[in-house]
Amino acid sequence: MASASLGFWSSIAPLSHHYTHQFAPLTSLKFATPISSSNTIYLPKPLAVRFALTESDSPKSIEPDPQTLLQEIAGSFDLPPDYFAQLPRDLRLDLNDAAFDLSSGPVLDECGQELGETLLNLSRAWELADTSTSHSLVKKLPLIEVKLTGSSKSALGKRLISAGRRFQSMGQYGQGEPQQIAKAMIAAGRALSASSTTAATVEQPKEETRMLKFGALQVEITPDKANIGAVIGFIFGILSWEIAQGIQNIPDSSLQYANDNALLLAKSLKGALLSLFYFSTFLSGFTSVGLVLLGIQLKSKKD
């Protein structure tokens, strides 16, 4: 038994010795190459930096600047002096349509005097196929945009988008200049519309007013006017009630009638008058209560 055990341990001794030599190089790998800051790689940090850059460069986090986009429009109109004059007939029609969309309607009222006149002159230059004048007028838009209010920016944005789509319909002509103009105008129009919407959201909402319309007559309702109307309605209701009570207290025998037909007519008239004045009493009371509640509501909103 002892000899068998001795034989077993002697048989595995070379095996353990063999694997010890095999594992030794593996453990020595930990210290074979010196660790320094120059060859150390940290994977998590570059990934985090890349993610942050991706987030900061995303389109949602960067809002387009209308000034820059308007300058891009001016750059897209930097064309040869006879560019518009050499357009084919069908593209000239598209150019005239763009001129109409740019200046149609009450342009002076919507855009203001300076911008309105600039758009009118620009549309006239497009109709005359005057490329140089168009370029000089478009270069004024970034300077004028600084002075515009929210409504004027919105009006300019809508007109630029509409006119830009006319240029877009010209297709690929020449070196693609109409498409460049269309892209710049539509982008600037959308940016102006978005900026005016944001400005309108920031502004405080106007005080809500309620109007009563009687045909062409309009009366603004205020808490004081509502209370005055309630008092008038209450007084009118009392008068209607008193009149109805007076008619009802008239006995039928106190009056003399020529015949039975006259009696029936008088009774019918009495019933109609009673119905009218009782209904007027009810309506006056209902109106007075409604006006009192409306006055309370308006007063609470005002406070």
Short mmCIF file of C-alpha atoms in Angstrom, two decimals:
data_model
loop_
_atom_site.label_atom_id
_atom_site.label_comp_id
_atom_site.label_asym_id
_atom_site.label_seq_id
_atom_site.Cartn_x
_atom_site.Cartn_y
_atom_site.Cartn_z
CA MET A 1 0.00 0.00 0.00
CA ALA A 2 2.83 2.37 0.92
CA SER A 3 4.72 1.47 -2.24
CA ALA A 4 1.63 2.17 -4.34
CA SER A 5 1.21 5.62 -2.79
CA LEU A 6 4.86 6.37 -3.29
CA GLY A 7 4.55 5.40 -6.93
CA PHE A 8 1.53 7.68 -7.41
CA TRP A 9 3.22 10.78 -5.97
CA SER A 10 6.39 10.09 -7.90
CA SER A 11 4.30 9.87 -11.12
CA ILE A 12 2.64 13.25 -10.71
CA ALA A 13 5.73 15.08 -9.52
CA PRO A 14 7.05 15.65 -13.06
CA LEU A 15 3.60 16.82 -14.10
CA SER A 16 3.43 19.48 -11.40
CA HIS A 17 6.97 20.50 -12.19
CA HIS A 18 6.06 20.81 -15.85
CA TYR A 19 3.02 23.10 -15.26
CA THR A 20 4.98 25.21 -12.82
CA HIS A 21 7.32 26.14 -15.64
CA GLN A 22 4.33 26.77 -17.88
CA PHE A 23 2.68 29.20 -15.45
CA ALA A 24 5.84 31.04 -14.59
CA PRO A 25 5.98 33.10 -17.80
CA LEU A 26 2.34 34.02 -17.36
CA THR A 27 2.92 35.49 -13.94
CA SER A 28 6.00 37.26 -15.12
CA LEU A 29 3.94 39.08 -17.75
CA LYS A 30 2.59 41.38 -15.07
CA PHE A 31 5.98 42.93 -14.61
CA ALA A 32 7.56 42.31 -17.98
CA THR A 33 6.44 45.67 -19.43
CA PRO A 34 6.81 48.76 -17.22
CA ILE A 35 3.57 50.59 -16.64
CA SER A 36 3.69 54.29 -17.34
CA SER A 37 1.26 57.09 -18.07
CA SER A 38 2.38 57.13 -21.70
CA ASN A 39 1.14 53.65 -22.61
CA THR A 40 -1.80 53.34 -20.26
CA ILE A 41 -5.22 53.25 -21.97
CA TYR A 42 -8.36 54.31 -20.14
CA LEU A 43 -11.37 53.30 -22.19
CA PRO A 44 -14.20 54.81 -20.16
CA LYS A 45 -12.96 58.43 -20.33
CA PRO A 46 -12.62 58.70 -24.13
CA LEU A 47 -16.05 57.18 -24.46
CA ALA A 48 -17.46 59.77 -22.10
CA VAL A 49 -15.74 62.59 -23.96
CA ARG A 50 -17.05 61.35 -27.29
CA PHE A 51 -20.55 61.15 -25.88
CA ALA A 52 -20.37 64.68 -24.54
CA LEU A 53 -19.15 66.01 -27.87
CA THR A 54 -21.91 64.19 -29.66
CA GLU A 55 -24.50 65.73 -27.37
CA SER A 56 -23.10 69.23 -27.72
CA ASP A 57 -22.96 68.96 -31.53
CA SER A 58 -26.50 67.66 -31.88
CA PRO A 59 -28.83 69.86 -34.00
CA LYS A 60 -31.39 70.11 -31.21
CA SER A 61 -28.95 71.88 -28.87
CA ILE A 62 -27.85 74.48 -31.45
CA GLU A 63 -30.42 77.00 -32.64
CA PRO A 64 -29.73 78.62 -36.03
CA ASP A 65 -28.89 82.32 -35.95
CA PRO A 66 -31.15 84.35 -38.27
CA GLN A 67 -28.34 86.86 -38.83
CA THR A 68 -26.02 84.16 -40.16
CA LEU A 69 -28.75 82.67 -42.34
CA LEU A 70 -29.63 86.07 -43.81
CA GLN A 71 -25.98 86.59 -44.64
CA GLU A 72 -26.04 83.22 -46.39
CA ILE A 73 -28.94 84.49 -48.49
CA ALA A 74 -26.86 87.52 -49.43
CA GLY A 75 -24.00 85.23 -50.37
CA SER A 76 -26.24 83.04 -52.51
CA PHE A 77 -27.30 86.13 -54.52
CA ASP A 78 -23.68 86.97 -55.34
CA LEU A 79 -24.20 85.99 -59.00
CA PRO A 80 -23.02 87.27 -62.37
CA PRO A 81 -24.73 90.58 -63.28
CA ASP A 82 -26.74 89.03 -66.12
CA TYR A 83 -27.69 85.79 -64.35
CA PHE A 84 -31.43 86.51 -63.96
CA ALA A 85 -31.63 88.05 -67.43
CA GLN A 86 -30.33 84.82 -68.99
CA LEU A 87 -32.87 82.58 -67.27
CA PRO A 88 -35.21 80.62 -69.56
CA ARG A 89 -38.76 81.80 -69.90
CA ASP A 90 -40.27 79.26 -67.53
CA LEU A 91 -37.72 80.09 -64.83
CA ARG A 92 -38.38 83.81 -65.32
CA LEU A 93 -42.03 83.05 -64.55
CA ASP A 94 -40.95 81.29 -61.34
CA LEU A 95 -38.84 84.34 -60.49
CA ASN A 96 -41.86 86.61 -60.99
CA ASP A 97 -43.92 84.31 -58.76
CA ALA A 98 -41.23 84.57 -56.08
CA ALA A 99 -41.38 88.36 -56.38
CA PHE A 100 -45.15 88.27 -55.92
CA ASP A 101 -44.94 86.00 -52.85
CA LEU A 102 -42.27 88.21 -51.30
CA SER A 103 -44.24 91.48 -51.50
CA SER A 104 -47.92 90.51 -51.78
CA GLY A 105 -50.50 91.80 -49.34
CA PRO A 106 -50.05 94.57 -46.76
CA VAL A 107 -46.27 94.24 -46.67
CA LEU A 108 -45.73 97.71 -45.16
CA ASP A 109 -48.19 97.07 -42.35
CA GLU A 110 -46.84 93.61 -41.55
CA CYS A 111 -43.11 94.23 -41.92
CA GLY A 112 -42.74 97.93 -41.17
CA GLN A 113 -41.73 100.83 -43.37
CA GLU A 114 -38.02 100.08 -43.90
CA LEU A 115 -38.30 96.33 -44.39
CA GLY A 116 -41.49 96.67 -46.43
CA GLU A 117 -39.90 99.08 -48.88
CA THR A 118 -36.83 96.84 -49.15
CA LEU A 119 -39.00 93.83 -50.00
CA LEU A 120 -40.97 95.85 -52.55
CA ASN A 121 -37.78 97.04 -54.23
CA LEU A 122 -36.36 93.52 -54.16
CA SER A 123 -39.46 92.05 -55.78
CA ARG A 124 -39.33 94.78 -58.41
CA ALA A 125 -35.70 93.91 -59.11
CA TRP A 126 -36.65 90.26 -59.55
CA GLU A 127 -39.39 91.21 -61.98
CA LEU A 128 -36.85 93.25 -63.96
CA ALA A 129 -34.27 90.43 -63.71
CA ASP A 130 -31.80 92.87 -62.14
CA THR A 131 -29.25 90.63 -60.42
CA SER A 132 -26.95 93.39 -59.11
CA THR A 133 -29.78 95.34 -57.48
CA SER A 134 -31.12 92.14 -55.97
CA HIS A 135 -27.77 91.39 -54.39
CA SER A 136 -27.40 94.90 -52.95
CA LEU A 137 -30.92 94.82 -51.49
CA VAL A 138 -30.54 91.35 -49.98
CA LYS A 139 -27.35 92.47 -48.22
CA LYS A 140 -29.48 94.97 -46.26
CA LEU A 141 -31.64 92.27 -44.66
CA PRO A 142 -29.19 91.31 -41.85
CA LEU A 143 -28.94 94.98 -40.84
CA ILE A 144 -32.71 95.48 -40.89
CA GLU A 145 -33.44 92.24 -39.00
CA VAL A 146 -31.84 93.63 -35.83
CA LYS A 147 -34.53 96.33 -35.62
CA LEU A 148 -37.51 94.05 -36.20
CA THR A 149 -40.13 93.07 -33.64
CA GLY A 150 -41.59 89.60 -33.22
CA SER A 151 -44.53 90.11 -35.60
CA SER A 152 -42.30 91.66 -38.27
CA LYS A 153 -39.85 88.77 -38.01
CA SER A 154 -42.68 86.30 -38.40
CA ALA A 155 -44.00 88.11 -41.48
CA LEU A 156 -40.52 88.22 -43.03
CA GLY A 157 -40.00 84.55 -42.27
CA LYS A 158 -43.24 83.51 -43.96
CA ARG A 159 -42.44 85.58 -47.05
CA LEU A 160 -38.93 84.17 -47.30
CA ILE A 161 -40.24 80.61 -47.06
CA SER A 162 -42.89 81.23 -49.72
CA ALA A 163 -40.45 82.91 -52.10
CA GLY A 164 -37.80 80.29 -51.39
CA ARG A 165 -40.13 77.54 -52.51
CA ARG A 166 -40.51 79.34 -55.83
CA PHE A 167 -36.75 79.20 -56.31
CA GLN A 168 -36.85 75.55 -55.26
CA SER A 169 -39.30 74.80 -58.06
CA MET A 170 -36.75 76.04 -60.62
CA GLY A 171 -34.87 72.78 -60.27
CA GLN A 172 -31.20 72.25 -61.04
CA TYR A 173 -30.26 75.13 -63.30
CA GLY A 174 -26.67 76.14 -64.04
CA GLN A 175 -24.47 75.24 -61.10
CA GLY A 176 -27.45 74.80 -58.77
CA GLU A 177 -27.71 78.47 -57.81
CA PRO A 178 -31.54 78.48 -57.51
CA GLN A 179 -31.39 75.56 -55.10
CA GLN A 180 -28.77 77.32 -52.99
CA ILE A 181 -30.94 80.42 -52.87
CA ALA A 182 -34.00 78.35 -51.99
CA LYS A 183 -32.18 76.47 -49.23
CA ALA A 184 -30.86 79.69 -47.67
CA MET A 185 -34.21 81.51 -47.87
CA ILE A 186 -36.25 78.64 -46.43
CA ALA A 187 -33.76 78.08 -43.60
CA ALA A 188 -33.72 81.79 -42.72
CA GLY A 189 -37.51 81.98 -42.92
CA ARG A 190 -37.93 79.08 -40.54
CA ALA A 191 -35.39 80.52 -38.12
CA LEU A 192 -37.14 83.90 -38.11
CA SER A 193 -40.54 82.29 -37.56
CA ALA A 194 -39.15 80.18 -34.71
CA SER A 195 -37.47 83.17 -33.04
CA SER A 196 -40.65 85.25 -33.25
CA THR A 197 -42.67 82.38 -31.76
CA THR A 198 -40.21 82.07 -28.88
CA ALA A 199 -40.33 85.82 -28.25
CA ALA A 200 -44.13 85.78 -28.24
CA THR A 201 -44.08 82.92 -25.73
CA VAL A 202 -41.79 84.84 -23.40
CA GLU A 203 -43.99 87.93 -23.48
CA GLN A 204 -46.61 88.20 -20.76
CA PRO A 205 -50.10 87.32 -21.93
CA LYS A 206 -52.49 90.19 -22.38
CA GLU A 207 -55.35 90.65 -19.98
CA GLU A 208 -58.34 88.67 -21.15
CA THR A 209 -61.36 90.77 -22.11
CA ARG A 210 -64.89 89.62 -22.81
CA MET A 211 -67.16 91.30 -25.28
CA LEU A 212 -70.91 91.32 -25.74
CA LYS A 213 -72.00 91.79 -29.34
CA PHE A 214 -75.35 93.25 -30.36
CA GLY A 215 -75.07 93.31 -34.12
CA ALA A 216 -72.43 95.91 -34.96
CA LEU A 217 -72.36 97.16 -31.34
CA GLN A 218 -69.68 95.67 -29.09
CA VAL A 219 -69.57 96.25 -25.35
CA GLU A 220 -66.61 95.25 -23.22
CA ILE A 221 -67.62 93.46 -20.04
CA THR A 222 -65.96 94.54 -16.81
CA PRO A 223 -66.86 93.62 -13.21
CA ASP A 224 -68.46 97.04 -12.67
CA LYS A 225 -70.50 96.84 -15.85
CA ALA A 226 -71.61 93.31 -14.95
CA ASN A 227 -72.81 94.47 -11.54
CA ILE A 228 -74.64 97.45 -13.06
CA GLY A 229 -76.33 95.15 -15.56
CA ALA A 230 -77.36 92.82 -12.73
CA VAL A 231 -79.00 95.72 -10.86
CA ILE A 232 -80.83 96.86 -13.99
CA GLY A 233 -82.02 93.33 -14.65
CA PHE A 234 -83.23 92.97 -11.07
CA ILE A 235 -85.20 96.22 -11.27
CA PHE A 236 -86.71 95.21 -14.60
CA GLY A 237 -87.69 91.87 -13.08
CA ILE A 238 -89.50 93.57 -10.21
CA LEU A 239 -91.40 95.81 -12.62
CA SER A 240 -92.40 92.82 -14.74
CA TRP A 241 -93.57 90.96 -11.66
CA GLU A 242 -95.66 93.93 -10.48
CA ILE A 243 -97.26 94.36 -13.90
CA ALA A 244 -98.05 90.64 -14.07
CA GLN A 245 -99.61 90.76 -10.60
CA GLY A 246 -101.68 93.82 -11.56
CA ILE A 247 -103.02 92.10 -14.69
CA GLN A 248 -103.81 88.93 -12.78
CA ASN A 249 -105.75 90.82 -10.08
CA ILE A 250 -108.13 92.36 -12.59
CA PRO A 251 -111.42 90.43 -12.18
CA ASP A 252 -113.15 89.37 -15.35
CA SER A 253 -116.53 90.62 -14.04
CA SER A 254 -115.27 94.18 -13.62
CA LEU A 255 -115.37 94.80 -17.35
CA GLN A 256 -118.29 94.67 -19.68
CA TYR A 257 -118.01 92.98 -23.05
CA ALA A 258 -120.25 93.33 -26.06
CA ASN A 259 -120.56 89.58 -26.61
CA ASP A 260 -118.99 86.28 -25.76
CA ASN A 261 -116.42 86.57 -28.51
CA ALA A 262 -115.11 89.77 -26.99
CA LEU A 263 -114.93 88.05 -23.59
CA LEU A 264 -112.91 85.18 -25.04
CA LEU A 265 -110.60 87.61 -26.81
CA ALA A 266 -110.06 89.55 -23.58
CA LYS A 267 -109.26 86.37 -21.66
CA SER A 268 -106.80 85.27 -24.35
CA LEU A 269 -105.11 88.66 -24.29
CA LYS A 270 -104.92 88.58 -20.50
CA GLY A 271 -103.32 85.14 -20.56
CA ALA A 272 -100.78 86.22 -23.19
CA LEU A 273 -99.82 89.30 -21.18
CA LEU A 274 -99.47 87.26 -18.01
CA SER A 275 -97.21 84.75 -19.79
CA LEU A 276 -95.12 87.54 -21.27
CA PHE A 277 -94.52 89.41 -18.03
CA TYR A 278 -93.97 86.29 -15.92
CA PHE A 279 -91.43 85.07 -18.48
CA SER A 280 -89.82 88.51 -18.44
CA THR A 281 -89.60 88.31 -14.65
CA PHE A 282 -87.95 84.90 -14.79
CA LEU A 283 -85.56 85.98 -17.53
CA SER A 284 -84.58 89.14 -15.67
CA GLY A 285 -83.85 87.22 -12.50
CA PHE A 286 -81.82 84.60 -14.36
CA THR A 287 -79.84 87.32 -16.16
CA SER A 288 -79.14 89.21 -12.94
CA VAL A 289 -77.77 86.09 -11.24
CA GLY A 290 -75.62 85.31 -14.28
CA LEU A 291 -74.20 88.84 -14.42
CA VAL A 292 -73.38 88.78 -10.70
CA LEU A 293 -71.48 85.49 -11.12
CA LEU A 294 -69.71 86.83 -14.20
CA GLY A 295 -68.66 89.96 -12.33
CA ILE A 296 -67.23 87.84 -9.51
CA GLN A 297 -65.33 85.71 -12.01
CA LEU A 298 -63.88 88.70 -13.85
CA LYS A 299 -62.89 90.36 -10.60
CA SER A 300 -61.09 87.24 -9.37
CA LYS A 301 -59.14 86.96 -12.65
CA LYS A 302 -58.22 90.64 -12.50
CA ASP A 303 -56.93 90.29 -8.95
#
